[in-house]
mmCIF file of C-alpha atoms in Angstrom:
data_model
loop_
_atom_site.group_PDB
_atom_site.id
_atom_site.type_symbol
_atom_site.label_atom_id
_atom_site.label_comp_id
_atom_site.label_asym_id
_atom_site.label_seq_id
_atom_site.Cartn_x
_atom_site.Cartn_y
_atom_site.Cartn_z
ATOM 1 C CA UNK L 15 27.726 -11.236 -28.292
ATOM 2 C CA UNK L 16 26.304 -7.730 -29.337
ATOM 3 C CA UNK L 17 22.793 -7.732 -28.043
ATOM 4 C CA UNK L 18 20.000 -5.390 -28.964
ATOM 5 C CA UNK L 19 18.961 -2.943 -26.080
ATOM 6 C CA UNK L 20 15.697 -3.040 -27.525
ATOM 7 C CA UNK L 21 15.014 -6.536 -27.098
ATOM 8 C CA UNK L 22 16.765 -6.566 -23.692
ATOM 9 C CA UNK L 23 13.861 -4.130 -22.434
ATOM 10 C CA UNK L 24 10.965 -5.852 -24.062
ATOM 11 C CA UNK L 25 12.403 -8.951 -21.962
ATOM 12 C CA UNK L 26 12.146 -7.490 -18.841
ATOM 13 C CA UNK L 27 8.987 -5.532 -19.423
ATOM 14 C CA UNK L 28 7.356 -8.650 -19.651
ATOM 15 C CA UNK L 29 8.805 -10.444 -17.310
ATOM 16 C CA UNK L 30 8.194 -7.618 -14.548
ATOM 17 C CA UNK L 31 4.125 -7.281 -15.880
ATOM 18 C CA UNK L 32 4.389 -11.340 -16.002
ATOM 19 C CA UNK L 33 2.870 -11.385 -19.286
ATOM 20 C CA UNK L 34 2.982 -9.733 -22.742
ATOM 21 C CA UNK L 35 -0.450 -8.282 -22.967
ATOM 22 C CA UNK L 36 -0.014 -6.363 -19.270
ATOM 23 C CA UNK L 37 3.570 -5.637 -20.525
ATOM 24 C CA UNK L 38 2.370 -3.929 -23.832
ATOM 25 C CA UNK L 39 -0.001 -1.974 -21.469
ATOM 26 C CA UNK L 40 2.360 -1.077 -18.834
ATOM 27 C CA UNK L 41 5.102 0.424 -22.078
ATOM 28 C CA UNK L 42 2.179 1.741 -24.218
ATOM 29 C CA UNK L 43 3.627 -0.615 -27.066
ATOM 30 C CA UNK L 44 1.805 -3.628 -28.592
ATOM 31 C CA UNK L 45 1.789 -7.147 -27.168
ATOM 32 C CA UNK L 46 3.214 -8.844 -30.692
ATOM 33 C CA UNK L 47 5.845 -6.517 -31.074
ATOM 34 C CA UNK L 48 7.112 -7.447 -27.372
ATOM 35 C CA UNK L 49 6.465 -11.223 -27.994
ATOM 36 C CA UNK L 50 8.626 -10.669 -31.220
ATOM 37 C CA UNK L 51 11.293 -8.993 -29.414
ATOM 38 C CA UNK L 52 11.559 -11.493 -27.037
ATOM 39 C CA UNK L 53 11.929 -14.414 -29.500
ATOM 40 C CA UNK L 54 14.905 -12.412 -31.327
ATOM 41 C CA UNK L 55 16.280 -12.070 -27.886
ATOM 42 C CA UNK L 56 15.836 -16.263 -27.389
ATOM 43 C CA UNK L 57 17.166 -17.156 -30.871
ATOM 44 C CA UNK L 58 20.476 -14.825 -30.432
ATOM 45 C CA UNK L 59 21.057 -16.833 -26.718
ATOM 46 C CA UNK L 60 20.141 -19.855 -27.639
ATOM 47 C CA UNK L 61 17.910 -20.508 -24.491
ATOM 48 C CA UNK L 62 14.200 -19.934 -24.046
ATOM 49 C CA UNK L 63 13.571 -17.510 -21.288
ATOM 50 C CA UNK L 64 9.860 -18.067 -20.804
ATOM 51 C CA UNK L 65 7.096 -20.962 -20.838
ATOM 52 C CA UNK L 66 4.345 -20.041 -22.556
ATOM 53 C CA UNK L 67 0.545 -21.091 -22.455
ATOM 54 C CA UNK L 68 -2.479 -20.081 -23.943
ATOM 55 C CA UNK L 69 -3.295 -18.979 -20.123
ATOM 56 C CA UNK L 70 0.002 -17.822 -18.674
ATOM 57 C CA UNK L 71 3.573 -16.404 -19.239
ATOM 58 C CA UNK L 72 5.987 -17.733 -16.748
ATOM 59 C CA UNK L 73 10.015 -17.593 -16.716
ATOM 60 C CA UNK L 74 12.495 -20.131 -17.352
ATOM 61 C CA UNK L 75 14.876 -21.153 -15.048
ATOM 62 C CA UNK L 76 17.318 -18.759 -17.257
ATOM 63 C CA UNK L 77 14.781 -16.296 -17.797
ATOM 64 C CA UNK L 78 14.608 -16.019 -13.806
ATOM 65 C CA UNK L 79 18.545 -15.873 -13.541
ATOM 66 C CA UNK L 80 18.550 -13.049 -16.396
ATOM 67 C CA UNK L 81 16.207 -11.083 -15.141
ATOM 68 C CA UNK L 82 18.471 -10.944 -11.799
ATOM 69 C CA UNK L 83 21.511 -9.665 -13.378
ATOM 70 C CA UNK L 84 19.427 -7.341 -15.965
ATOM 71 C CA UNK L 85 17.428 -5.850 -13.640
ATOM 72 C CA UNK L 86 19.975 -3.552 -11.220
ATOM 73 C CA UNK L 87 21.509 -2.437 -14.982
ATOM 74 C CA UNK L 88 18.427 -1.255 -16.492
ATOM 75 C CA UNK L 89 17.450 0.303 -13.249
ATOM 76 C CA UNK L 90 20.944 2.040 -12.913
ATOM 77 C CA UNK L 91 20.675 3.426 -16.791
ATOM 78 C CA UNK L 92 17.269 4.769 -15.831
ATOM 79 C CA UNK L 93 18.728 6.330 -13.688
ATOM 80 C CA UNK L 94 21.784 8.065 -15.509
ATOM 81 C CA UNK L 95 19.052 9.361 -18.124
ATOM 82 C CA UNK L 96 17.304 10.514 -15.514
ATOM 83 C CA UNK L 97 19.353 13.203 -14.591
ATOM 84 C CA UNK L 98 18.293 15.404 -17.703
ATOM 85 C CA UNK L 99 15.214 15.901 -15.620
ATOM 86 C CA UNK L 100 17.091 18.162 -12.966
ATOM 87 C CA UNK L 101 18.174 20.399 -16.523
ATOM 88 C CA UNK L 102 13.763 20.805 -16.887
ATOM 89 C CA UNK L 103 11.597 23.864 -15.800
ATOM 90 C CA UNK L 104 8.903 21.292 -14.602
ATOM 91 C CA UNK L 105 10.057 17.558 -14.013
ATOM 92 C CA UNK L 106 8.231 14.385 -16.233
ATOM 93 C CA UNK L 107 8.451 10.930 -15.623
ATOM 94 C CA UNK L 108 6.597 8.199 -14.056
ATOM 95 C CA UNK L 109 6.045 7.465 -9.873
ATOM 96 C CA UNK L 110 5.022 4.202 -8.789
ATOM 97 C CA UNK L 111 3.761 3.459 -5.298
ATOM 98 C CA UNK L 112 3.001 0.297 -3.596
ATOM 99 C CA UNK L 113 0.612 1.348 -0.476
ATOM 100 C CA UNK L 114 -1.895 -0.138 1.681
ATOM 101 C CA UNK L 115 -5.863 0.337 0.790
ATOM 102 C CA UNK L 116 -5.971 2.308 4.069
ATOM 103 C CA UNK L 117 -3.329 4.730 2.590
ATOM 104 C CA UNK L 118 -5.249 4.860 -1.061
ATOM 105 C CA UNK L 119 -8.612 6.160 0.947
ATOM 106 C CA UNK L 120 -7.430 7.946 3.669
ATOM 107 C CA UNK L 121 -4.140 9.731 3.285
ATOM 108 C CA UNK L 122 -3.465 10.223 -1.006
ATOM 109 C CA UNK L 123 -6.665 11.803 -1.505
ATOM 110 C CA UNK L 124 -5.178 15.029 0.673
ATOM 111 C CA UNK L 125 -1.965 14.639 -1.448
ATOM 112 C CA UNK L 126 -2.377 13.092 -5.066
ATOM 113 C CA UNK L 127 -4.363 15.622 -6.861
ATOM 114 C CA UNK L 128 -2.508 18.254 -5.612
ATOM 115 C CA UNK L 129 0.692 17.047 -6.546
ATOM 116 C CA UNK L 130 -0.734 16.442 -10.320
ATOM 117 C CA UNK L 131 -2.165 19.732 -10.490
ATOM 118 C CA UNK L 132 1.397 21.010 -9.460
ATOM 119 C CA UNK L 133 3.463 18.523 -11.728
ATOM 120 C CA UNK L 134 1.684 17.630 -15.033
ATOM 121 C CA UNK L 135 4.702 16.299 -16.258
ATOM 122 C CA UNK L 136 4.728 13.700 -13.783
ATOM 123 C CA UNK L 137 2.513 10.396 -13.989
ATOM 124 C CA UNK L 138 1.751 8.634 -10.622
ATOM 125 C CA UNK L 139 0.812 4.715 -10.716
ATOM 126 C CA UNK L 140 -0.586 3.684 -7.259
ATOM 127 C CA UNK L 141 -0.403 -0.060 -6.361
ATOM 128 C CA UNK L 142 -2.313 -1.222 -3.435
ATOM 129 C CA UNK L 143 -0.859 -3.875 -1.541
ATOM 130 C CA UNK L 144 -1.211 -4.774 2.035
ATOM 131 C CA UNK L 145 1.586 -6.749 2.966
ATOM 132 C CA UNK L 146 5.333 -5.454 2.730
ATOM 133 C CA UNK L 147 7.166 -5.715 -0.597
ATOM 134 C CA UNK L 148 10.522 -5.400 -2.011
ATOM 135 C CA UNK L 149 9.634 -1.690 -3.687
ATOM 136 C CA UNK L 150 12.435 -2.408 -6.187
ATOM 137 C CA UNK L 151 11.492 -5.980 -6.969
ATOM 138 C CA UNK L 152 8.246 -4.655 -7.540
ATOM 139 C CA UNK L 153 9.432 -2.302 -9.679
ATOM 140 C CA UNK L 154 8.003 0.064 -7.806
ATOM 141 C CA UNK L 155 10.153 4.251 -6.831
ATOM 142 C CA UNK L 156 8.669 3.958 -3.172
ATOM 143 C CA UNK L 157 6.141 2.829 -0.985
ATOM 144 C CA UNK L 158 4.008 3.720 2.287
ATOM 145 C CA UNK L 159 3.872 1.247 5.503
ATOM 146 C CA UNK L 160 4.091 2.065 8.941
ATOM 147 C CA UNK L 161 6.930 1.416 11.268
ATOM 148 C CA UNK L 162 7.007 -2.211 12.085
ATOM 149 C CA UNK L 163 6.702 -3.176 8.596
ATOM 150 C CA UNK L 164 9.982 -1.000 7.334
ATOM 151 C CA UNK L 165 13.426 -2.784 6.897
ATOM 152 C CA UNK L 166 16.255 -0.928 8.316
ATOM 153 C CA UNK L 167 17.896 -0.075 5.347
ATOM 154 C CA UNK L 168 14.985 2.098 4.145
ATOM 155 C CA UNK L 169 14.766 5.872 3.856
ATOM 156 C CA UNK L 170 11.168 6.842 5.572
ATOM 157 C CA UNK L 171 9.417 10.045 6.206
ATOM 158 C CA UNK L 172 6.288 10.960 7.635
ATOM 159 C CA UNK L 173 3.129 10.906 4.970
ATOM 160 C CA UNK L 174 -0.650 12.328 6.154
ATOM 161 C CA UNK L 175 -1.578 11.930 9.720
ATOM 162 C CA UNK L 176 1.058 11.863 12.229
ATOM 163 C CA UNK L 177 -0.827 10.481 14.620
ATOM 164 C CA UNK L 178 -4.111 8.005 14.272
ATOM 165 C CA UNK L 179 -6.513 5.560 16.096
ATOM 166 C CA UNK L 180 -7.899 2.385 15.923
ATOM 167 C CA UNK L 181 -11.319 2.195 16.866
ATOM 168 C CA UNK L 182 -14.312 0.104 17.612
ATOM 169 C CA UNK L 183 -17.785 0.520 16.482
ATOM 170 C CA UNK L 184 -21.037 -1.391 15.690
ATOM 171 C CA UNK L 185 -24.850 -0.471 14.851
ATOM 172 C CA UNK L 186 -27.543 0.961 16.921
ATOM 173 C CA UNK L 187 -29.357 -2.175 15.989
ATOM 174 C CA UNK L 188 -26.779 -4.566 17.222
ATOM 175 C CA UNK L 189 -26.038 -3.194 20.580
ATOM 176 C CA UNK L 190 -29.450 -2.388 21.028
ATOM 177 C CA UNK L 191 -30.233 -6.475 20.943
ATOM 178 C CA UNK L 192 -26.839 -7.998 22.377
ATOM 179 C CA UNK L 193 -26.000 -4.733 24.551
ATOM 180 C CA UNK L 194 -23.047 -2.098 24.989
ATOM 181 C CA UNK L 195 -19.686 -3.438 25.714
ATOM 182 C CA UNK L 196 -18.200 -1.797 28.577
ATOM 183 C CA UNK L 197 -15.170 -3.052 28.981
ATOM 184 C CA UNK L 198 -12.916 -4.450 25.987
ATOM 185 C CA UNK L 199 -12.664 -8.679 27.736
ATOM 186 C CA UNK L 200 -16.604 -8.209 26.811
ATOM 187 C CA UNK L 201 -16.037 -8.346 23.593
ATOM 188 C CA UNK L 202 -15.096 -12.078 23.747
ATOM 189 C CA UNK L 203 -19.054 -12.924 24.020
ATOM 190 C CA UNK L 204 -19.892 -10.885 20.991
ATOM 191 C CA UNK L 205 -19.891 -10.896 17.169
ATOM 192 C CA UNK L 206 -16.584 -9.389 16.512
ATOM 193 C CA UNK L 207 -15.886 -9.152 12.748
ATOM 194 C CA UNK L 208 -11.864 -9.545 11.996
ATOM 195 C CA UNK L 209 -9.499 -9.702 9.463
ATOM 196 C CA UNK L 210 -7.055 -12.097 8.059
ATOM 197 C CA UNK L 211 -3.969 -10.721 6.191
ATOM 198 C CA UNK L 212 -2.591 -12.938 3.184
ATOM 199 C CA UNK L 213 0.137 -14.532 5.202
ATOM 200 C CA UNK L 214 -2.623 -15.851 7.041
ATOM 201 C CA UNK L 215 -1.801 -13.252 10.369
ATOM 202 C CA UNK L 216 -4.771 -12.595 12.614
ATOM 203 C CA UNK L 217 -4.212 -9.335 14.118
ATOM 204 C CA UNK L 218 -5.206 -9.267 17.472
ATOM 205 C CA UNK L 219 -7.204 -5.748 18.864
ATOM 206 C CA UNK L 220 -5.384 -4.326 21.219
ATOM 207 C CA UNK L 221 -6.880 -1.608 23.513
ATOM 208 C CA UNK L 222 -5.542 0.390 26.211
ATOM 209 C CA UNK L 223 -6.671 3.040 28.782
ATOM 210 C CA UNK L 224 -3.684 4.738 31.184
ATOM 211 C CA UNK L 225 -1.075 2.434 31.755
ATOM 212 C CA UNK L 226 -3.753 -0.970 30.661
ATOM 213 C CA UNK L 227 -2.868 -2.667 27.683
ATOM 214 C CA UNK L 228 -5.164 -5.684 26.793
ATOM 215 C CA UNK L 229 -5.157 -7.502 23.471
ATOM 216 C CA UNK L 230 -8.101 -10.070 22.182
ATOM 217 C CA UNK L 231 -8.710 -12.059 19.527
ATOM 218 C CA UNK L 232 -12.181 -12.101 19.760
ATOM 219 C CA UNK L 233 -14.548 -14.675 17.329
ATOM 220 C CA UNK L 234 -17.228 -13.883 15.101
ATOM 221 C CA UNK L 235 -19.444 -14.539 11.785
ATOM 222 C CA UNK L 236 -17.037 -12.773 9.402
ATOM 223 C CA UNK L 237 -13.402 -13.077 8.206
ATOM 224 C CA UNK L 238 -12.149 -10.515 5.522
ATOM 225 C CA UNK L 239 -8.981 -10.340 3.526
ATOM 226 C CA UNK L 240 -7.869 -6.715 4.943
ATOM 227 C CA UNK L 241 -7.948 -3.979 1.953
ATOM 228 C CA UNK L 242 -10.384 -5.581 -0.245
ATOM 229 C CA UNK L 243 -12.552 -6.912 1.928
ATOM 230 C CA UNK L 244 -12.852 -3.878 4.522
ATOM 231 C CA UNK L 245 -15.629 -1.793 2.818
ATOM 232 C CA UNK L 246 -17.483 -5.497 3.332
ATOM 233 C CA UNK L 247 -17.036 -6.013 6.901
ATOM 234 C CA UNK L 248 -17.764 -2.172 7.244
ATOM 235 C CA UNK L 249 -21.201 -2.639 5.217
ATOM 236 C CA UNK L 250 -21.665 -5.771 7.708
ATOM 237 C CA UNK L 251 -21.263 -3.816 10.907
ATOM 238 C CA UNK L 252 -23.402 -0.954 9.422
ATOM 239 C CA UNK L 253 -26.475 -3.556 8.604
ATOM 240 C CA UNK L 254 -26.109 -5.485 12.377
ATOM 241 C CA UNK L 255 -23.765 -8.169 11.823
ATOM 242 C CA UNK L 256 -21.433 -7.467 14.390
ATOM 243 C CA UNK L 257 -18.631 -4.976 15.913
ATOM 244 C CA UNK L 258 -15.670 -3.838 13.757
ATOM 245 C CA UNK L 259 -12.539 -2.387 14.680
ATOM 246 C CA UNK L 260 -10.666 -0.386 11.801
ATOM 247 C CA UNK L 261 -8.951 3.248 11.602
ATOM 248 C CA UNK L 262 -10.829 5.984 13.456
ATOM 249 C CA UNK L 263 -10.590 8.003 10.076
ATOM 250 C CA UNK L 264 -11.877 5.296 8.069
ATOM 251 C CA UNK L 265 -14.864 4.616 10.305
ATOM 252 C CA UNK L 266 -15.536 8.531 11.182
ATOM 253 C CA UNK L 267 -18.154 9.102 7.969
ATOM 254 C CA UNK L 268 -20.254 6.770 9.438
ATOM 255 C CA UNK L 269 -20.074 7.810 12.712
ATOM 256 C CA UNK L 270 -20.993 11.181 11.479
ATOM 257 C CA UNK L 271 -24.330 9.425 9.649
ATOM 258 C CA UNK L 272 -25.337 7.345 12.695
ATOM 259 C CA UNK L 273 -24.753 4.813 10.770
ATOM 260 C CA UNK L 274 -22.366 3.187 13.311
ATOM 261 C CA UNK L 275 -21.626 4.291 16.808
ATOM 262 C CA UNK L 276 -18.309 4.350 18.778
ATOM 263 C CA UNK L 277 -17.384 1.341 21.306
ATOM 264 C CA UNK L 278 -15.112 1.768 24.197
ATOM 265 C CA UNK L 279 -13.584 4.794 22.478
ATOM 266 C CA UNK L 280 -12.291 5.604 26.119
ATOM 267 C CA UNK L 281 -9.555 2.119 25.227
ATOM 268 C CA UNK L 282 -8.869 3.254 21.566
ATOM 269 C CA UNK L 283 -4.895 3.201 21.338
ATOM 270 C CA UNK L 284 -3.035 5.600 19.532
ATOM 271 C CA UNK L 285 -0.200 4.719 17.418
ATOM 272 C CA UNK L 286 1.977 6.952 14.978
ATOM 273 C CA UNK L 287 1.015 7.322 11.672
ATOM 274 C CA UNK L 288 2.165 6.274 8.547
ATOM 275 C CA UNK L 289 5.262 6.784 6.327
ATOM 276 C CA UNK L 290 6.678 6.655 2.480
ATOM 277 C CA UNK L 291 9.542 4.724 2.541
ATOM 278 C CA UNK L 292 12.170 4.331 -0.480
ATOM 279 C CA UNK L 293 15.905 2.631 -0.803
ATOM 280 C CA UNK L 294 18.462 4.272 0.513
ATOM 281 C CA UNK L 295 21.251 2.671 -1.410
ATOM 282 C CA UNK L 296 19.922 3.960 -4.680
ATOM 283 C CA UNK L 297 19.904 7.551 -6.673
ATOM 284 C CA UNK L 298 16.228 8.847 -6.105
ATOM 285 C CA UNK L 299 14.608 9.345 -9.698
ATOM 286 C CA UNK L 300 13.494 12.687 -10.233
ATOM 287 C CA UNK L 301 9.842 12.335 -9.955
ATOM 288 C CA UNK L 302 10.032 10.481 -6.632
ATOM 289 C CA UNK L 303 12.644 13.599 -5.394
ATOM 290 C CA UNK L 304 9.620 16.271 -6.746
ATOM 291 C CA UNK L 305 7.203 13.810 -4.625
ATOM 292 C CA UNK L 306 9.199 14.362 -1.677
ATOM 293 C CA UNK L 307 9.624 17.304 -1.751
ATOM 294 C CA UNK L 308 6.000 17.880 -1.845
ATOM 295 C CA UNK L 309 5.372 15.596 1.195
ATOM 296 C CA UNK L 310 7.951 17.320 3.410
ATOM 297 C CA UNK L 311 6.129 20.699 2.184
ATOM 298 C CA UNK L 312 2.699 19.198 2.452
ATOM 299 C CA UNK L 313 0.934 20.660 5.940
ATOM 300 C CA UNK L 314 -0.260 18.030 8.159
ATOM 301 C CA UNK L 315 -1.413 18.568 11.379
ATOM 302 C CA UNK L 316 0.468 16.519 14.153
ATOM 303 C CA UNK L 317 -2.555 15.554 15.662
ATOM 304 C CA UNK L 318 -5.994 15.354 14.301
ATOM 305 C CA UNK L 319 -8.351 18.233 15.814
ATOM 306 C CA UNK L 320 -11.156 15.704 15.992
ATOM 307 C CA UNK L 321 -13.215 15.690 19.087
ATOM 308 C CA UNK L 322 -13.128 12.169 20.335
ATOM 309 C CA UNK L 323 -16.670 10.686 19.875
ATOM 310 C CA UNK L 324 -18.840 9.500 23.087
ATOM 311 C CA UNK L 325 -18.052 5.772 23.732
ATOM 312 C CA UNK L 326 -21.308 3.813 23.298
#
């Protein structure tokens, strides 16, 4: 059966963006055109490859097992065309990265606009995601995670900080009325505001001064959804609500304003920072090579030159 490239990419355009209006978006094309790709593509197999609503776009049980076997093909031939990029004065193309929030606000700002300004050839598509993915399922070039979340057969190098803190903190108000924690087990009879990661995970704090390690799971009024629901628990610490322990870099601006002030920064643990990651059983795409390049290139201090802040 001679089948129609054309309609073999509107297929999985849509099933990757799980619809046909996010799909026309994601290819710059229009969302009829796709839907009347993939009906040409039904008719000539004689199956129907999605279930359609006037809600949602969800694959067939075939859809599902062509999209398996399509996938690594289309992938591979992006690949092969690809390589016309190395014959370029200035590379194009399009880099998609799956990071954490934490990543989004405190490492690509030093490194983003930058790399634009020095590639305008190059588009970048940041996806913020907090638990680890599949970059390739994804159909994402690479992503950024630190080292316990990275599978063994991933390529990683160092991106932004090499080194960073968590740290505790809380308002003037509130330790002025429930009092300064002076040792981290006193956090267990305070307001401790946490987060909850979606595979339901509850992180424990973990502190440690010398050779001391101590971890808690302290209670409190508040339970976030990491990434989207940090800059709420921060605005809650900042207004009274209770103590919050996040990255020293995220929480620094406010410690700068007064707005919060350090606890038990003599326990904060140190832990190495984070990486970008990427298959290593694949070519690497051009733009994602030009990104690398830039991060290896990109100076960093190994350490921050912060002065460590006065515990409360």
């Amino acid at each position: 059966m001679k089948l129609d490239l054309a309609t073999i990419t509107a297929f999985v355009t849509v099933a990757r963006a799980g619809g046909f209006r996010e799909g026309a978006r994601l290819s710059n094309g229009s969302a009829s055109r796709l839907s009347d790709q993939v009906r040409r593509l039904e008719s000539q197999l004689g199956v129907r490859l999605f279930n359609r609503s006037t809600r949602s776009v969800a694959l067939t049980e075939a859809g599902e097992g062509l999209l398996q076997r399509l996938s690594p093909a289309l992938d591979e031939m992006e690949l092969a065309l690809d390589v016309v990029n190395s014959y370029r004065d200035r590379p194009v193309g399009t880099l998609k990265l799956n990071v954490p929030v934490s990543a989004a606000r405190l490492v690509l700002p030093d490194i983003i606009p930058a790399f634009l300004a020095a590639y305008p050839g190059i588009r970048v598509e940041i996806i913020t995601e907090e638990s680890f993915v599949d970059v390739l399922a994804e159909g994402c070039d690479a992503g950024i995670r630190y080292d316990e979340s990275l599978e063994q057969d991933m390529i990683a190098i160092p991106i932004g900080p090499r080194s960073q803190r968590f740290a505790a903190a809380a308002s003037p108000g509130y330790l002025k009325q429930h009092g300064i924690p002076e040792h981290p087990r006193d956090l267990l009879d305070h307001a401790c505001l946490r987060g909850r990661f979606a595979s339901g995970a509850l992180h424990p704090w973990e502190f440690e001064r010398g050779d001391e390690t101590i971890e808690l799971n302290p209670t409190g009024p508040l339970l976030v959804r990491p990434g989207g629901g940090t800059d709420l628990a921060t605005v809650a610490a900042c207004q009274g609500t209770g103590i919050l322990y996040l990255f020293e870099d995220w929480l620094q601006p406010y410690f700068d304003s007064g707005a919060l002030v350090p606890v038990l920064s003599d326990w904060w643990p140190r832990f190495p920072g984070p990486k970008l990651y990427y298959p290593g059983r694949r070519l690497v795409p051009t733009p994602l090579r030009t990104f690398i390049d830039f991060v290896k290139s990109h100076p960093w201090p190994s350490h921050p030159a912060k002065e460590k802040p006065h515990s409360a």
